[in-house]
Amino acid sequence: MPETGLPSFAADTGVTAVEPGRWSATVHEGWDIAGNANGGYLLAIAARAMAGAAERPDPVTLTAHYLSPGRPGPVEVRTSVVKSGKRFTTVQATLVAGDRPLLAVLGTFGDLAPTEGAPAPSRVDDSPPDLPPVDECVPLVPSDDAGGMPPPFARRVEIRMHPGDAGFSRGRPSGEMRLRGWFRLPDDQPLDTLALVLASDAYPPTIFNADLPVGWTPTVELTTHVRARPAAGWLRCEFTTRFVTGGFLEEDGVVWDDTGTLVAQSRQLALVPRPV
Amino acid sequence: MPETGLPSFAADTGVTAVEPGRWSATVHEGWDIAGNANGGYLLAIAARAMAGAAERPDPVTLTAHYLSPGRPGPVEVRTSVVKSGKRFTTVQATLVAGDRPLLAVLGTFGDLAPTEGAPAPSRVDDSPPDLPPVDECVPLVPSDDAGGMPPPFARRVEIRMHPGDAGFSRGRPSGEMRLRGWFRLPDDQPLDTLALVLASDAYPPTIFNADLPVGWTPTVELTTHVRARPAAGWLRCEFTTRFVTGGFLEEDGVVWDDTGTLVAQSRQLALVPRPV
């Protein structure tokens, strides 16, 4: 537990109001992948400031465009409320390091606590991924090498991959552009809707399971929809890719909580570099 | 053809630079659904101004949050370039009518003209929807009634729905939350990447094919990824919904051009009102 007394995810994404529309924060050590901070982690910092500006706790839909890699050190979130309505508040933001913009973000925030009264109509035409028990899944174990794989980031989250999707880490990609598995924060840290933003970008790229000459896929944009606050316990995640075309790929995520409730849906657009 | 000499989509989404970061435009008559301008049409106006600000022609990924309904009359687009890089430029924008914000938008723009050199690796794990010929599909015919269904908007686009998905318009929903069909602009207007933004929000809601007591689904947010400039001819579109939960639904779109190339992918988050 860090010195703030907060669990590490909450502490490491903490923001401090400087003046209206300006929030200071720190990109902490250990959240990086090959030296660059994980995209979901950076977005969670921005989202915490935006929720503060919105005075509403939960991101309902959140889109980040990734402009420059984030490295450990001080950052600032600049927020601007575009509209505050009866149920939702929409906020534009940038996350900057010095004068360098790292993220441009647009988000709508609300309160996803369960409400009274007649529920809206619902229908679910899909189901959580069928996963072996956590103990039979494959942990993403942090590397002890600087710059090694899996990355230091793997200490900040607990990921257990479906054995059928984990072969890529031993040089045996499944051939299917899919990664399924469990997710939680270490030490039983509580899961809030900001942790869902983190979960939506925490898995290795789906393309690692394709037989394509692609080593890295920088995110251009990530959108996460939060449908509900998650129950305590492990999350079930499924990430899939259908289209690697024109130098881009999408990665679609679906996240379910331990009670079988859909809690988040995500999609990112990433670059597919040409072979060198 | 309108008096500008431009095809109507280009003319009706036209913008004029007022000063750096400010663009004037007009929400034209006839693009509405029950009195409110179609969301893809409004976004195309904003995107045209943003492309101007970016000095790059094609939206690569574009996200709009819908704040208030748009009605015919003058509007302004306010643009702010967050970063201009080697390949892409990222722009924040708002579309406002007087002082009322209608849309908050975040977009990254580039040039999707085909390039020389080795292509990036590619793989497509899906295929265009299997559609009967255009003449055997069901047109969405504009209503002559003010406020009637189908809406006046149906004159601005040409939509031919798969007969298996069109039963909802005669009170016989298919039961599957899916709408497939053809799309083009009337009078053989050229299709550019802004027309893909329009196409991604032009179809009736997928939920019209579900047996749920839902009459309208206001869009909260729409994200469109443009993968390629479309070839001339009809587009093949498929819109699906898997999750109607927590008062929200997503609608996923995939758009292919006449040569079988994936040209756009979209997702929107919409509200599912409680029954009254």
GROMACS .gro file of N, CA and C in nm, chain A residues 57-188:
model
  396
   57PRO      N    1  -1.967   1.067  -1.085
   57PRO     CA    2  -1.859   0.971  -1.058
   57PRO      C    3  -1.822   0.876  -1.171
   58ASP      N    4  -1.917   0.845  -1.260
   58ASP     CA    5  -1.894   0.732  -1.350
   58ASP      C    6  -1.882   0.774  -1.496
   59PRO      N    7  -1.774   0.732  -1.563
   59PRO     CA    8  -1.770   0.755  -1.707
   59PRO      C    9  -1.873   0.664  -1.775
   60VAL      N   10  -1.960   0.720  -1.855
   60VAL     CA   11  -2.059   0.641  -1.928
   60VAL      C   12  -2.002   0.605  -2.065
   61THR      N   13  -1.943   0.703  -2.130
   61THR     CA   14  -1.869   0.677  -2.255
   61THR      C   15  -1.751   0.772  -2.259
   62LEU      N   16  -1.636   0.716  -2.291
   62LEU     CA   17  -1.509   0.787  -2.277
   62LEU      C   18  -1.423   0.753  -2.397
   63THR      N   19  -1.374   0.855  -2.467
   63THR     CA   20  -1.289   0.832  -2.584
   63THR      C   21  -1.159   0.908  -2.567
   64ALA      N   22  -1.047   0.837  -2.586
   64ALA     CA   23  -0.916   0.902  -2.581
   64ALA      C   24  -0.845   0.885  -2.714
   65HIS      N   25  -0.782   0.990  -2.760
   65HIS     CA   26  -0.691   0.982  -2.875
   65HIS      C   27  -0.549   0.994  -2.819
   66TYR      N   28  -0.464   0.899  -2.857
   66TYR     CA   29  -0.329   0.891  -2.802
   66TYR      C   30  -0.232   0.967  -2.891
   67LEU      N   31  -0.166   1.067  -2.832
   67LEU     CA   32  -0.086   1.161  -2.912
   67LEU      C   33   0.064   1.143  -2.894
   68SER      N   34   0.106   1.114  -2.772
   68SER     CA   35   0.248   1.093  -2.743
   68SER      C   36   0.259   0.994  -2.628
   69PRO      N   37   0.369   0.917  -2.623
   69PRO     CA   38   0.385   0.822  -2.513
   69PRO      C   39   0.400   0.893  -2.379
   70GLY      N   40   0.349   0.831  -2.273
   70GLY     CA   41   0.361   0.887  -2.138
   70GLY      C   42   0.475   0.821  -2.062
   71ARG      N   43   0.553   0.903  -1.993
   71ARG     CA   44   0.665   0.850  -1.913
   71ARG      C   45   0.646   0.896  -1.769
   72PRO      N   46   0.705   0.827  -1.672
   72PRO     CA   47   0.687   0.867  -1.533
   72PRO      C   48   0.724   1.013  -1.510
   73GLY      N   49   0.644   1.079  -1.427
   73GLY     CA   50   0.669   1.220  -1.397
   73GLY      C   51   0.540   1.297  -1.385
   74PRO      N   52   0.551   1.427  -1.356
   74PRO     CA   53   0.431   1.509  -1.336
   74PRO      C   54   0.356   1.534  -1.467
   75VAL      N   55   0.224   1.534  -1.458
   75VAL     CA   56   0.138   1.566  -1.572
   75VAL      C   57   0.027   1.658  -1.523
   76GLU      N   58  -0.045   1.714  -1.619
   76GLU     CA   59  -0.158   1.800  -1.584
   76GLU      C   60  -0.276   1.759  -1.671
   77VAL      N   61  -0.396   1.762  -1.612
   77VAL     CA   62  -0.517   1.739  -1.689
   77VAL      C   63  -0.590   1.872  -1.699
   78ARG      N   64  -0.624   1.911  -1.821
   78ARG     CA   65  -0.700   2.035  -1.843
   78ARG      C   66  -0.840   1.996  -1.887
   79THR      N   67  -0.939   2.037  -1.810
   79THR     CA   68  -1.076   1.995  -1.834
   79THR      C   69  -1.164   2.113  -1.869
   80SER      N   70  -1.263   2.086  -1.954
   80SER     CA   71  -1.359   2.190  -1.990
   80SER      C   72  -1.497   2.124  -2.001
   81VAL      N   73  -1.591   2.169  -1.918
   81VAL     CA   74  -1.726   2.113  -1.921
   81VAL      C   75  -1.800   2.173  -2.040
   82VAL      N   76  -1.847   2.087  -2.132
   82VAL     CA   77  -1.919   2.135  -2.250
   82VAL      C   78  -2.066   2.152  -2.219
   83LYS      N   79  -2.122   2.055  -2.148
   83LYS     CA   80  -2.262   2.064  -2.109
   83LYS      C   81  -2.289   1.983  -1.983
   84SER      N   82  -2.365   2.040  -1.891
   84SER     CA   83  -2.409   1.965  -1.776
   84SER      C   84  -2.561   1.958  -1.779
   85GLY      N   85  -2.614   1.838  -1.797
   85GLY     CA   86  -2.758   1.821  -1.808
   85GLY      C   87  -2.817   1.755  -1.685
   86LYS      N   88  -2.939   1.705  -1.700
   86LYS     CA   89  -3.010   1.649  -1.586
   86LYS      C   90  -2.947   1.518  -1.541
   87ARG      N   91  -2.903   1.437  -1.638
   87ARG     CA   92  -2.846   1.306  -1.605
   87ARG      C   93  -2.697   1.296  -1.630
   88PHE      N   94  -2.648   1.373  -1.729
   88PHE     CA   95  -2.510   1.354  -1.774
   88PHE      C   96  -2.435   1.487  -1.782
   89THR      N   97  -2.304   1.479  -1.771
   89THR     CA   98  -2.219   1.595  -1.795
   89THR      C   99  -2.110   1.553  -1.893
   90THR      N  100  -2.089   1.635  -1.997
   90THR     CA  101  -1.991   1.605  -2.100
   90THR      C  102  -1.871   1.696  -2.085
   91VAL      N  103  -1.753   1.636  -2.089
   91VAL     CA  104  -1.628   1.707  -2.058
   91VAL      C  105  -1.525   1.680  -2.167
   92GLN      N  106  -1.460   1.785  -2.216
   92GLN     CA  107  -1.341   1.771  -2.301
   92GLN      C  108  -1.218   1.784  -2.212
   93ALA      N  109  -1.112   1.711  -2.246
   93ALA     CA  110  -0.990   1.721  -2.165
   93ALA      C  111  -0.866   1.694  -2.249
   94THR      N  112  -0.753   1.743  -2.199
   94THR     CA  113  -0.624   1.698  -2.250
   94THR      C  114  -0.539   1.660  -2.130
   95LEU      N  115  -0.454   1.560  -2.150
   95LEU     CA  116  -0.354   1.523  -2.050
   95LEU      C  117  -0.220   1.567  -2.108
   96VAL      N  118  -0.150   1.654  -2.037
   96VAL     CA  119  -0.026   1.709  -2.092
   96VAL      C  120   0.090   1.686  -1.996
   97ALA      N  121   0.210   1.668  -2.054
   97ALA     CA  122   0.334   1.661  -1.977
   97ALA      C  123   0.415   1.782  -2.022
   98GLY      N  124   0.427   1.880  -1.934
   98GLY     CA  125   0.484   2.007  -1.979
   98GLY      C  126   0.391   2.066  -2.083
   99ASP      N  127   0.443   2.095  -2.202
   99ASP     CA  128   0.354   2.145  -2.308
   99ASP      C  129   0.320   2.038  -2.409
  100ARG      N  130   0.360   1.916  -2.381
  100ARG     CA  131   0.339   1.807  -2.477
  100ARG      C  132   0.208   1.735  -2.448
  101PRO      N  133   0.110   1.740  -2.541
  101PRO     CA  134  -0.015   1.668  -2.516
  101PRO      C  135   0.006   1.518  -2.533
  102LEU      N  136  -0.037   1.442  -2.434
  102LEU     CA  137  -0.028   1.296  -2.441
  102LEU      C  138  -0.161   1.237  -2.488
  103LEU      N  139  -0.272   1.292  -2.438
  103LEU     CA  140  -0.406   1.241  -2.469
  103LEU      C  141  -0.501   1.357  -2.493
  104ALA      N  142  -0.589   1.339  -2.589
  104ALA     CA  143  -0.708   1.424  -2.600
  104ALA      C  144  -0.826   1.334  -2.565
  105VAL      N  145  -0.916   1.381  -2.480
  105VAL     CA  146  -1.021   1.294  -2.427
  105VAL      C  147  -1.156   1.365  -2.434
  106LEU      N  148  -1.258   1.287  -2.462
  106LEU     CA  149  -1.396   1.336  -2.458
  106LEU      C  150  -1.478   1.234  -2.380
  107GLY      N  151  -1.551   1.281  -2.281
  107GLY     CA  152  -1.625   1.186  -2.198
  107GLY      C  153  -1.757   1.239  -2.150
  108THR      N  154  -1.852   1.149  -2.134
  108THR     CA  155  -1.980   1.184  -2.072
  108THR      C  156  -1.991   1.104  -1.942
  109PHE      N  157  -2.020   1.176  -1.834
  109PHE     CA  158  -2.021   1.117  -1.701
  109PHE      C  159  -2.162   1.120  -1.642
  110GLY      N  160  -2.191   1.020  -1.559
  110GLY     CA  161  -2.319   1.013  -1.492
  110GLY      C  162  -2.304   0.939  -1.361
  111ASP      N  163  -2.416   0.891  -1.310
  111ASP     CA  164  -2.415   0.815  -1.186
  111ASP      C  165  -2.478   0.680  -1.216
  112LEU      N  166  -2.396   0.574  -1.211
  112LEU     CA  167  -2.444   0.441  -1.248
  112LEU      C  168  -2.485   0.358  -1.127
  113ALA      N  169  -2.507   0.423  -1.014
  113ALA     CA  170  -2.563   0.350  -0.899
  113ALA      C  171  -2.702   0.300  -0.938
  114PRO      N  172  -2.738   0.180  -0.891
  114PRO     CA  173  -2.870   0.127  -0.926
  114PRO      C  174  -2.980   0.225  -0.882
  115THR      N  175  -3.084   0.237  -0.965
  115THR     CA  176  -3.192   0.332  -0.936
  115THR      C  177  -3.319   0.256  -0.902
  116GLU      N  178  -3.412   0.328  -0.845
  116GLU     CA  179  -3.543   0.269  -0.814
  116GLU      C  180  -3.635   0.283  -0.934
  117GLY      N  181  -3.748   0.222  -0.927
  117GLY     CA  182  -3.847   0.237  -1.034
  117GLY      C  183  -3.834   0.129  -1.139
  118ALA      N  184  -3.924   0.135  -1.235
  118ALA     CA  185  -3.927   0.035  -1.341
  118ALA      C  186  -3.798   0.038  -1.420
  119PRO      N  187  -3.732  -0.076  -1.438
  119PRO     CA  188  -3.610  -0.075  -1.518
  119PRO      C  189  -3.644  -0.055  -1.666
  120ALA      N  190  -3.546  -0.006  -1.743
  120ALA     CA  191  -3.564   0.004  -1.888
  120ALA      C  192  -3.565  -0.138  -1.946
  121PRO      N  193  -3.628  -0.155  -2.062
  121PRO     CA  194  -3.629  -0.288  -2.125
  121PRO      C  195  -3.485  -0.337  -2.146
  122SER      N  196  -3.463  -0.467  -2.135
  122SER     CA  197  -3.328  -0.517  -2.157
  122SER      C  198  -3.330  -0.651  -2.230
  123ARG      N  199  -3.221  -0.679  -2.295
  123ARG     CA  200  -3.204  -0.803  -2.369
  123ARG      C  201  -3.055  -0.822  -2.395
  124VAL      N  202  -3.004  -0.941  -2.368
  124VAL     CA  203  -2.861  -0.970  -2.387
  124VAL      C  204  -2.848  -1.088  -2.481
  125ASP      N  205  -2.793  -1.063  -2.601
  125ASP     CA  206  -2.778  -1.167  -2.702
  125ASP      C  207  -2.637  -1.223  -2.709
  126ASP      N  208  -2.569  -1.225  -2.595
  126ASP     CA  209  -2.435  -1.282  -2.590
  126ASP      C  210  -2.413  -1.327  -2.447
  127SER      N  211  -2.304  -1.396  -2.420
  127SER     CA  212  -2.280  -1.442  -2.283
  127SER      C  213  -2.132  -1.425  -2.250
  128PRO      N  214  -2.101  -1.426  -2.119
  128PRO     CA  215  -1.961  -1.409  -2.080
  128PRO      C  216  -1.876  -1.522  -2.139
  129PRO      N  217  -1.749  -1.495  -2.163
  129PRO     CA  218  -1.664  -1.602  -2.218
  129PRO      C  219  -1.655  -1.718  -2.119
  130ASP      N  220  -1.654  -1.836  -2.173
  130ASP     CA  221  -1.643  -1.958  -2.093
  130ASP      C  222  -1.495  -1.975  -2.058
  131LEU      N  223  -1.462  -1.957  -1.931
  131LEU     CA  224  -1.322  -1.961  -1.889
  131LEU      C  225  -1.300  -2.074  -1.790
  132PRO      N  226  -1.187  -2.142  -1.797
  132PRO     CA  227  -1.151  -2.235  -1.689
  132PRO      C  228  -1.135  -2.156  -1.559
  133PRO      N  229  -1.138  -2.226  -1.444
  133PRO     CA  230  -1.118  -2.156  -1.317
  133PRO      C  231  -0.988  -2.076  -1.319
  134VAL      N  232  -0.986  -1.969  -1.239
  134VAL     CA  233  -0.870  -1.878  -1.236
  134VAL      C  234  -0.738  -1.956  -1.223
  135ASP      N  235  -0.737  -2.056  -1.135
  135ASP     CA  236  -0.612  -2.129  -1.108
  135ASP      C  237  -0.564  -2.210  -1.229
  136GLU      N  238  -0.655  -2.238  -1.320
  136GLU     CA  239  -0.615  -2.315  -1.437
  136GLU      C  240  -0.581  -2.225  -1.556
  137CYS      N  241  -0.592  -2.094  -1.534
  137CYS     CA  242  -0.558  -2.000  -1.642
  137CYS      C  243  -0.413  -1.956  -1.629
  138VAL      N  244  -0.364  -1.887  -1.730
  138VAL     CA  245  -0.221  -1.857  -1.742
  138VAL      C  246  -0.193  -1.714  -1.698
  139PRO      N  247  -0.118  -1.698  -1.587
  139PRO     CA  248  -0.091  -1.561  -1.544
  139PRO      C  249   0.004  -1.490  -1.640
  140LEU      N  250  -0.018  -1.361  -1.653
  140LEU     CA  251   0.078  -1.276  -1.723
  140LEU      C  252   0.177  -1.233  -1.616
  141VAL      N  253   0.294  -1.295  -1.614
  141VAL     CA  254   0.390  -1.275  -1.504
  141VAL      C  255   0.486  -1.162  -1.542
  142PRO      N  256   0.506  -1.067  -1.451
  142PRO     CA  257   0.597  -0.957  -1.484
  142PRO      C  258   0.738  -1.006  -1.511
  143SER      N  259   0.805  -0.939  -1.601
  143SER     CA  260   0.942  -0.971  -1.634
  143SER      C  261   1.036  -0.904  -1.535
  144ASP      N  262   1.149  -0.967  -1.507
  144ASP     CA  263   1.250  -0.902  -1.423
  144ASP      C  264   1.348  -0.822  -1.507
  145ASP      N  265   1.344  -0.841  -1.638
  145ASP     CA  266   1.434  -0.766  -1.727
  145ASP      C  267   1.377  -0.628  -1.751
  146ALA      N  268   1.463  -0.528  -1.749
  146ALA     CA  269   1.419  -0.394  -1.792
  146ALA      C  270   1.385  -0.403  -1.940
  147GLY      N  271   1.266  -0.355  -1.974
  147GLY     CA  272   1.225  -0.359  -2.115
  147GLY      C  273   1.182  -0.496  -2.161
  148GLY      N  274   1.178  -0.595  -2.069
  148GLY     CA  275   1.142  -0.731  -2.108
  148GLY      C  276   0.993  -0.749  -2.121
  149MET      N  277   0.957  -0.864  -2.172
  149MET     CA  278   0.816  -0.900  -2.184
  149MET      C  279   0.792  -1.026  -2.102
  150PRO      N  280   0.679  -1.039  -2.035
  150PRO     CA  281   0.576  -0.937  -2.010
  150PRO      C  282   0.632  -0.816  -1.936
  151PRO      N  283   0.563  -0.704  -1.948
  151PRO     CA  284   0.614  -0.576  -1.899
  151PRO      C  285   0.591  -0.556  -1.750
  152PRO      N  286   0.661  -0.458  -1.689
  152PRO     CA  287   0.641  -0.424  -1.548
  152PRO      C  288   0.494  -0.400  -1.513
  153PHE      N  289   0.419  -0.345  -1.608
  153PHE     CA  290   0.276  -0.322  -1.591
  153PHE      C  291   0.204  -0.445  -1.537
  154ALA      N  292   0.256  -0.564  -1.570
  154ALA     CA  293   0.191  -0.688  -1.528
  154ALA      C  294   0.189  -0.706  -1.376
  155ARG      N  295   0.264  -0.621  -1.301
  155ARG     CA  296   0.255  -0.624  -1.154
  155ARG      C  297   0.137  -0.544  -1.101
  156ARG      N  298   0.086  -0.451  -1.183
  156ARG     CA  299  -0.017  -0.358  -1.137
  156ARG      C  300  -0.158  -0.413  -1.156
  157VAL      N  301  -0.168  -0.516  -1.237
  157VAL     CA  302  -0.297  -0.578  -1.264
  157VAL      C  303  -0.277  -0.729  -1.251
  158GLU      N  304  -0.386  -0.799  -1.224
  158GLU     CA  305  -0.377  -0.946  -1.225
  158GLU      C  306  -0.454  -0.998  -1.345
  159ILE      N  307  -0.382  -1.062  -1.434
  159ILE     CA  308  -0.441  -1.114  -1.556
  159ILE      C  309  -0.417  -1.265  -1.560
  160ARG      N  310  -0.524  -1.339  -1.588
  160ARG     CA  311  -0.512  -1.485  -1.606
  160ARG      C  312  -0.577  -1.519  -1.739
  161MET      N  313  -0.494  -1.560  -1.834
  161MET     CA  314  -0.543  -1.581  -1.969
  161MET      C  315  -0.596  -1.723  -1.990
  162HIS      N  316  -0.697  -1.734  -2.070
  162HIS     CA  317  -0.748  -1.864  -2.112
  162HIS      C  318  -0.632  -1.943  -2.174
  163PRO      N  319  -0.611  -2.067  -2.128
  163PRO     CA  320  -0.496  -2.143  -2.180
  163PRO      C  321  -0.498  -2.155  -2.333
  164GLY      N  322  -0.616  -2.159  -2.390
  164GLY     CA  323  -0.626  -2.171  -2.536
  164GLY      C  324  -0.582  -2.047  -2.610
  165ASP      N  325  -0.570  -1.934  -2.537
  165ASP     CA  326  -0.532  -1.807  -2.601
  165ASP      C  327  -0.393  -1.760  -2.560
  166ALA      N  328  -0.325  -1.837  -2.475
  166ALA     CA  329  -0.201  -1.787  -2.415
  166ALA      C  330  -0.076  -1.839  -2.484
  167GLY      N  331  -0.094  -1.922  -2.588
  167GLY     CA  332   0.021  -1.983  -2.655
  167GLY      C  333   0.118  -1.883  -2.716
  168PHE      N  334   0.068  -1.767  -2.754
  168PHE     CA  335   0.156  -1.668  -2.817
  168PHE      C  336   0.276  -1.635  -2.731
  169SER      N  337   0.258  -1.644  -2.595
  169SER     CA  338   0.368  -1.606  -2.506
  169SER      C  339   0.480  -1.712  -2.509
  170ARG      N  340   0.451  -1.829  -2.565
  170ARG     CA  341   0.555  -1.930  -2.583
  170ARG      C  342   0.585  -1.951  -2.732
  171GLY      N  343   0.550  -1.848  -2.813
  171GLY     CA  344   0.581  -1.858  -2.957
  171GLY      C  345   0.483  -1.942  -3.035
  172ARG      N  346   0.367  -1.976  -2.973
  172ARG     CA  347   0.268  -2.057  -3.045
  172ARG      C  348   0.133  -1.986  -3.050
  173PRO      N  349   0.121  -1.886  -3.139
  173PRO     CA  350  -0.007  -1.815  -3.149
  173PRO      C  351  -0.120  -1.910  -3.187
  174SER      N  352  -0.239  -1.883  -3.133
  174SER     CA  353  -0.353  -1.972  -3.157
  174SER      C  354  -0.402  -1.964  -3.301
  175GLY      N  355  -0.370  -1.856  -3.370
  175GLY     CA  356  -0.423  -1.835  -3.504
  175GLY      C  357  -0.552  -1.757  -3.506
  176GLU      N  358  -0.616  -1.747  -3.390
  176GLU     CA  359  -0.742  -1.674  -3.380
  176GLU      C  360  -0.715  -1.541  -3.309
  177MET      N  361  -0.763  -1.431  -3.366
  177MET     CA  362  -0.733  -1.299  -3.310
  177MET      C  363  -0.825  -1.272  -3.192
  178ARG      N  364  -0.797  -1.340  -3.082
  178ARG     CA  365  -0.882  -1.335  -2.964
  178ARG      C  366  -0.800  -1.359  -2.839
  179LEU      N  367  -0.832  -1.287  -2.732
  179LEU     CA  368  -0.773  -1.312  -2.601
  179LEU      C  369  -0.884  -1.306  -2.498
  180ARG      N  370  -0.898  -1.416  -2.424
  180ARG     CA  371  -0.999  -1.422  -2.318
  180ARG      C  372  -0.930  -1.443  -2.185
  181GLY      N  373  -0.989  -1.394  -2.078
  181GLY     CA  374  -0.930  -1.423  -1.949
  181GLY      C  375  -0.992  -1.344  -1.836
  182TRP      N  376  -0.930  -1.362  -1.718
  182TRP     CA  377  -0.975  -1.296  -1.597
  182TRP      C  378  -0.893  -1.169  -1.573
  183PHE      N  379  -0.953  -1.077  -1.499
  183PHE     CA  380  -0.883  -0.952  -1.463
  183PHE      C  381  -0.926  -0.911  -1.324
  184ARG      N  382  -0.829  -0.869  -1.242
  184ARG     CA  383  -0.863  -0.793  -1.122
  184ARG      C  384  -0.744  -0.707  -1.082
  185LEU      N  385  -0.761  -0.626  -0.980
  185LEU     CA  386  -0.649  -0.549  -0.928
  185LEU      C  387  -0.585  -0.629  -0.816
  186PRO      N  388  -0.452  -0.619  -0.800
  186PRO     CA  389  -0.385  -0.697  -0.695
  186PRO      C  390  -0.435  -0.660  -0.556
  187ASP      N  391  -0.416  -0.749  -0.462
  187ASP     CA  392  -0.447  -0.726  -0.320
  187ASP      C  393  -0.593  -0.690  -0.297
  188ASP      N  394  -0.680  -0.746  -0.380
  188ASP     CA  395  -0.823  -0.722  -0.359
  188ASP      C  396  -0.859  -0.574  -0.354
   0.00000   0.00000   0.00000
